[in-house]
Coordinates of C-alpha atoms in Angstrom, one line a residue:
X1 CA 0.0 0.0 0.0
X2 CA 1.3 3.7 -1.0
X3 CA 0.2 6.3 1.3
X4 CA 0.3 10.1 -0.1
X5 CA 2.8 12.2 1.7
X6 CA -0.4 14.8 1.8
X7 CA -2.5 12.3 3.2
X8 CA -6.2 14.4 3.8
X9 CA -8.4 13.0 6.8
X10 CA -11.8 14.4 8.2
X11 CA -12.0 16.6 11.8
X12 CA -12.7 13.1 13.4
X13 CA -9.8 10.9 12.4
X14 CA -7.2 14.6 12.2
X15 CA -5.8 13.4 15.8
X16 CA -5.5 9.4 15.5
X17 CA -3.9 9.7 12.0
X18 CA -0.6 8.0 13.1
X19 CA -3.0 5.1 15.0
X20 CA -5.0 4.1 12.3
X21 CA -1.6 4.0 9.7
X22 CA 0.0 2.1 11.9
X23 CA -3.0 -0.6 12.5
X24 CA -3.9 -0.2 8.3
X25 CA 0.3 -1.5 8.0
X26 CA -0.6 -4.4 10.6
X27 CA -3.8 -5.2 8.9
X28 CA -5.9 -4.7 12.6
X29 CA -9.7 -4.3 12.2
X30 CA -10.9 -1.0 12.4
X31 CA -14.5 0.1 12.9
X32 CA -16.3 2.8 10.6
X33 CA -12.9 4.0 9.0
X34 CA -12.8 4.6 5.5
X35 CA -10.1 4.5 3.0
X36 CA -10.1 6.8 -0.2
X37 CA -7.9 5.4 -2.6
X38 CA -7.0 6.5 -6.3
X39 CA -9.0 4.5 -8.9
X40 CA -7.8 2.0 -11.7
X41 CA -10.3 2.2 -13.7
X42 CA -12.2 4.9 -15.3
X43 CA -13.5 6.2 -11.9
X44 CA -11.5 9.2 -10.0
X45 CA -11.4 7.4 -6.4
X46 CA -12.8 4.3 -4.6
X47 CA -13.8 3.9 -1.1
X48 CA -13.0 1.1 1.2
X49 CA -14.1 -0.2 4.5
X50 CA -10.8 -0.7 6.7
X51 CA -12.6 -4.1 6.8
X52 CA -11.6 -5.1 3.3
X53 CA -7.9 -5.2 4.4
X54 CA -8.6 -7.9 6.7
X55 CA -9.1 -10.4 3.7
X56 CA -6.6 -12.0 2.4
X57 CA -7.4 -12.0 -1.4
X58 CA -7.5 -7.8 -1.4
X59 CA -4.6 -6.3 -3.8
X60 CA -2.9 -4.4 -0.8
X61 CA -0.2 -3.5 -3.0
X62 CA -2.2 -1.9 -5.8
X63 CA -3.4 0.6 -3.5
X64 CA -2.7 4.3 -3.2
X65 CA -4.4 6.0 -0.4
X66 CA -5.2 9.4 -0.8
X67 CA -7.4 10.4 2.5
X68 CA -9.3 8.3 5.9
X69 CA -12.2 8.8 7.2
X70 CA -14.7 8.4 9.8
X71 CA -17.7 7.1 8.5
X72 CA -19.4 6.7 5.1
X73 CA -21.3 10.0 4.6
X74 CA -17.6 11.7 5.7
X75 CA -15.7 9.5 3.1
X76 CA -17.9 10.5 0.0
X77 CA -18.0 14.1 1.5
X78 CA -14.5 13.8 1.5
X79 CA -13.4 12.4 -1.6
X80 CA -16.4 15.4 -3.7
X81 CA -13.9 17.5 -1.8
X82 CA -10.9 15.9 -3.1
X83 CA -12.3 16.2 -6.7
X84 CA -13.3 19.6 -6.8
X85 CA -10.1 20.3 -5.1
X86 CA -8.5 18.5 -8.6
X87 CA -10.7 20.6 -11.0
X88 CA -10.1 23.9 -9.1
X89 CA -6.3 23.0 -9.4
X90 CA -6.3 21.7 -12.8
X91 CA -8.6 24.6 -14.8
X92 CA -7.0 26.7 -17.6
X93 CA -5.4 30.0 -16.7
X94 CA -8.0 32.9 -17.3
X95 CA -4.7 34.5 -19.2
X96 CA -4.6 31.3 -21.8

């Protein structure tokens, strides 16, 4: 697993950030933590329960975490914030 060096959490998970990397590395089960994750396919971001890492046939190593957080309705909030963070960031110049 890749973890961005900018990694974006929600208010809740902001102070446990360190706890929850360190129990996603030793594949502990979490409750209600969510990962957002850079897509492979044609879709911007997925969303995982930290449950899914608890199984052995997941693709741990395909996985580039972008943000955690605590519970669902967070995660999508989170990752609509993420991509409208990328189109704010990647619009043309007014001076093009």
């Amino acid at each position: 697993m890749y973890i961005y060096k900018d990694l974006v959490t929600d208010e809740a998970c902001e102070k446990s950030k360190n706890k929850i990397l360190r129990k996603l590395r030793m594949h502990a089960g979490m409750v209600d933590v969510y990962l957002i994750c850079l897509a492979n396919g044609s879709d911007n971001f997925d969303i995982y329960d930290s449950a899914c890492l608890k199984q052995k046939a997941f693709p741990r190593d395909t996985i580039y975490l972008v943000g955690l957080a605590k519970g669902k309705e967070s995660a999508l909030q989170l990752s609509i914030d993420l991509y409208l963070s990328c189109l704010l960031y990647s619009s043309p110049s007014p001076r093009d």
